[in-house]
């Protein structure tokens, strides 16, 4: 019997099925008479479609249908939550705008035949001018979409450019300016996307299984696209989902098209993405080119900061599109106090796959820029990067801290957190090792980066600021819901609107409910991911689930408990205020002998004649939680690297992190989130890049050429914590899902640049593959 | 074409195309869906099964190539409901998050411990180099295999490395 | 993920296999290189001739002064064979750095050689070891020097009616040693070679009596670096001598740029790894 106490590393309830291979992912769910879809995709980044010959495909035995834009045009484009810019046609309509864009869909009796059919569709293209580079796109010398006036579809701007410039122009100030690319990445969850669509003729209802992080958004899009009576006619189920990282925080054309085919053919239709297809049809992340500028006084006092650049949106706007950079805007100033700030980000279309949320979504980008710029400023100023940070941090007494970007950061002790890192990682010892290494001609680097993240999206008022977030016909809001239902036998169902993809919500939500109710976790079941059963939920992303969805569980549990207390008081002939819940039952405070088991309370609560006079039966409470602020977790990380002077090969020797995510519900799970997040950030720093050639062909479309970290690429991590609770929610939790990814990238780059600083190297563009590092060393040595 | 082989201790056979991959035979014909497909190029290792005592990628083999061999999939590891020490290690040490790579990761780890029940961290990492995980950063997978190794050797596993408390 | 349809033949003997080979056929041993290409439909032979069930091809044999490796010897066996480790460290190391555990358990040394990937490891090793390749067909067996076997990217000297049934190389004599080292695509020694070098040396009376060095990864094919060997032979094998010889690493090689390196970088790496591999080979030489 496990009472899920808040703050304990309870083993995950998700695991028993998964470690036995019994977890059901989309491709594991089979239906009688199902058909399979495959797509014909464009080999060109920009081309006119002059003809499509589907006769050979249609003639293949087993092929049921071949669909093109003519068949689906009436459904309209793929809806976006933030519909700014060009929306994606479900199938390319006369013209293709990126390599991998779907041109035709073939449905056959099985997947192999569908693939054969797709190969037998002959499409003629007339290639057109390609725009790949987002900075070139921003010049508007060539348009990505000739029916849009500009490639720039939105510009985020905040702060005072003139004030920053005036400070930079002052003679006694030091100006550090670095232009850097935060390169485009491919999320690469290990489970490819998949859908299983089942149209129910006669009811005009649809059930769709999909690898998504936001089933309610998909349901909203289905209802609008297919003109259903309402969202209640679209049941979207996210079963086990093999990794999210933002790629599931979207609505995809294949989801709509599989439903369309199922409606047309009267059969269930399955589509499972291949890996090389995933690299072009699933959203990418990052893709910024920007200049970060710090103006400081010679003693290291920061005066001003600006970040100006372009963000690549790809050819079509999907779910969040232009709203990703604004998430970065929240944390653009970092943890530092500035007198003036300026931020401008142009969001541009290019002839490439869509860019959208990827773990951190905007915040890793801006954190990278500020942390790289601060380290560069430290070199320009001749100061220790730790001292420079501490000098300019918001101090504990500054909280709640107002930033010039219009945010109010809840709580923090940034300097105290960094001090813990200095001690735990023995920075002094590492610097001594560095001195020895340098004397031997070795390139040994110690890189530090710190960060503050904006999590727990968000007070719903945010949804009305800047851009509309209502593109799926959903409420423009960011609250989360939960239902806590105590059954007559005192077992519990917790229903959540969050969409977990491995984060352990089943465990943690039942831990919260168990902690609140005193009912063992073994008797609690968490239901998620099925729009039929779950009240409206925004989904999982932005490290918001615990701080919003988890809090909703706690509130619903408290409400249930309040009612149960009345029943218990009635049974114990005590006062309601004296009822204490523990050990799977309730007792009178101070008199543990005067107790009643939960089973009696629950049973009573469903028998009106045994309940207190006038009380309604049932133990079933719903809560919607809307936080009062974003939450602001933060931390300090250090990486130790050595660079091979002959080859530029970077070896990561050690990684120490001190994170503060507020109160911790399950330390084991928090650690796991950090390990994975740090590794993903290391992937960006050292290995990963989506690379296009001048024709817009993605030359990194398989795992062979898009290397994500393996077990031999990373060390074990040394994790520590500080704890500064937030007051934005009653649990005091802040969020941890993206923290590692946000800070490990600049930490690693800072370490490599530190290693090579004797050569005078100030920056190397990511990924820091040996080639890049060697080229930088060559240039510096020349 | 007819194929027959031993899977998880039982004789199985089926009618397949020449092009049917072993992973598809396992998933579609035998309905053992714990073995996953995560890529095309043979890099991700989610499809790893143990074939004649060696871990192999079942997506990079034809079903007909496995004719007559003996295969263990994730479904064949637990016996009489009792978890294999590696499965137990993954649960005890939080060696999985989304769980998609987990069956393949577990099979590679089982094969490692059958050859060497006291591997170093470097040996563990080397042995799972062919299994990609995007969630865990591998840290707790290494700990899970160390836990399992201790169990196999009949020793007390090392304690977890996370700090308790909120 | 689904190959195009093809005919599958699993001959029980080499003669049967030769009979099955045709213009649009492909020999498969482990399938580690072939099947991914077929799954992505980048390559779709009409017939796959699976030689995996032919008896007698899976042995590593000691024939006195030579070692032979059969067509079905897997990377894992090559990497862990005491005989190969003691006599041909370059090949054992190259095999241990090929793919990952699962790939090494299925893929074969000869399959990798016949596939002739420009960035594969073992081709460099067999060239440096002075191996002989046995190209067998219904009309007999051609013996091809390893240095002549690799013709171009993904192209070996094998004719479409031939099967690489095995290779043979001399055992290490007194003063002889070999080594392989590389920079992998993921950094360190992981993954395909950005640049990989195998070196074999024979020491005698404090100088290098003979040497063979081969470079993989940087050009259109794994290549014998004849200039390096020439410079090494007769030298004292000192670090300076090795460094000087390494300058000739890319003589006669057309270095190609790819995602992992410019021509300049790969040329540089070839020199770095020639020096590293030669030094390691000298250290291994008894």
Coordinates of C-alpha atoms in Angstrom, one line a residue, chain A residues 111-113 115-117 119 274 276 644-650 687 691 699-700 702-713 769-772 774-775 778, chain C residues 1-5 39-42 183-192 194 243 257-266 268-269 271-273 275-276 279:
Chain A
X111 CA 1.0 -0.8 -45.9
X112 CA 3.4 -2.4 -48.3
X113 CA 0.9 -2.2 -51.1
X115 CA 3.8 2.2 -50.5
X116 CA 3.9 0.3 -53.9
X117 CA 1.0 2.5 -55.0
X119 CA 5.7 4.8 -56.0
X274 CA 8.6 6.4 -41.7
X276 CA 12.8 9.7 -43.4
X644 CA 41.5 17.4 -29.5
X645 CA 43.9 20.0 -30.8
X646 CA 44.5 18.0 -34.0
X647 CA 41.0 17.1 -35.0
X648 CA 38.6 19.5 -33.2
X649 CA 36.8 16.5 -31.6
X650 CA 35.0 17.6 -28.4
X687 CA 25.6 16.9 -33.0
X691 CA 20.7 20.8 -43.2
X699 CA 20.2 16.2 -46.6
X700 CA 19.8 15.0 -43.0
X702 CA 17.6 9.8 -41.8
X703 CA 19.2 9.0 -38.4
X704 CA 22.4 8.2 -40.3
X705 CA 22.9 11.8 -41.1
X706 CA 20.9 13.3 -38.2
X707 CA 22.8 11.9 -35.3
X708 CA 20.9 12.2 -32.0
X709 CA 23.0 11.4 -28.9
X710 CA 23.6 7.8 -28.1
X711 CA 24.7 6.3 -24.7
X712 CA 28.3 6.8 -25.6
X713 CA 28.0 10.5 -26.5
X769 CA 31.1 18.9 -34.8
X770 CA 34.8 18.3 -35.1
X771 CA 34.8 19.9 -38.6
X772 CA 33.5 23.2 -37.3
X774 CA 38.8 22.5 -36.4
X775 CA 37.9 25.2 -38.9
X778 CA 42.6 26.9 -38.1
Chain C
X1 CA 10.0 0.7 -44.5
X2 CA 8.7 -1.9 -47.0
X3 CA 11.1 -3.1 -49.7
X4 CA 9.8 -3.5 -53.2
X5 CA 8.8 -7.1 -54.1
X39 CA 13.6 -0.6 -47.1
X40 CA 14.1 3.0 -48.2
X41 CA 13.7 1.8 -51.8
X42 CA 17.0 3.4 -52.7
X183 CA 37.4 9.8 -36.3
X184 CA 33.7 8.8 -36.4
X185 CA 30.9 10.9 -37.7
X186 CA 29.5 11.4 -34.1
X187 CA 33.0 12.3 -32.8
X188 CA 35.4 9.9 -31.1
X189 CA 35.3 6.6 -32.8
X190 CA 31.6 6.3 -33.1
X191 CA 29.8 5.7 -36.4
X192 CA 31.1 5.6 -39.9
X194 CA 35.0 10.7 -41.4
X243 CA 54.8 12.8 -39.1
X257 CA 33.6 17.0 -49.3
X258 CA 30.5 15.8 -47.4
X259 CA 28.4 16.8 -44.4
X260 CA 31.2 15.8 -42.1
X261 CA 34.2 17.5 -43.6
X262 CA 35.5 19.9 -46.2
X263 CA 38.3 18.7 -48.6
X264 CA 40.8 20.6 -46.5
X265 CA 39.6 19.1 -43.2
X266 CA 39.4 15.5 -44.4
X268 CA 44.1 17.1 -42.7
X269 CA 42.4 14.3 -40.8
X271 CA 47.3 12.9 -42.1
X272 CA 46.5 13.0 -38.4
X273 CA 45.1 9.4 -38.5
X275 CA 50.3 9.2 -37.9
X276 CA 48.1 7.8 -35.1
X279 CA 52.4 4.8 -34.2

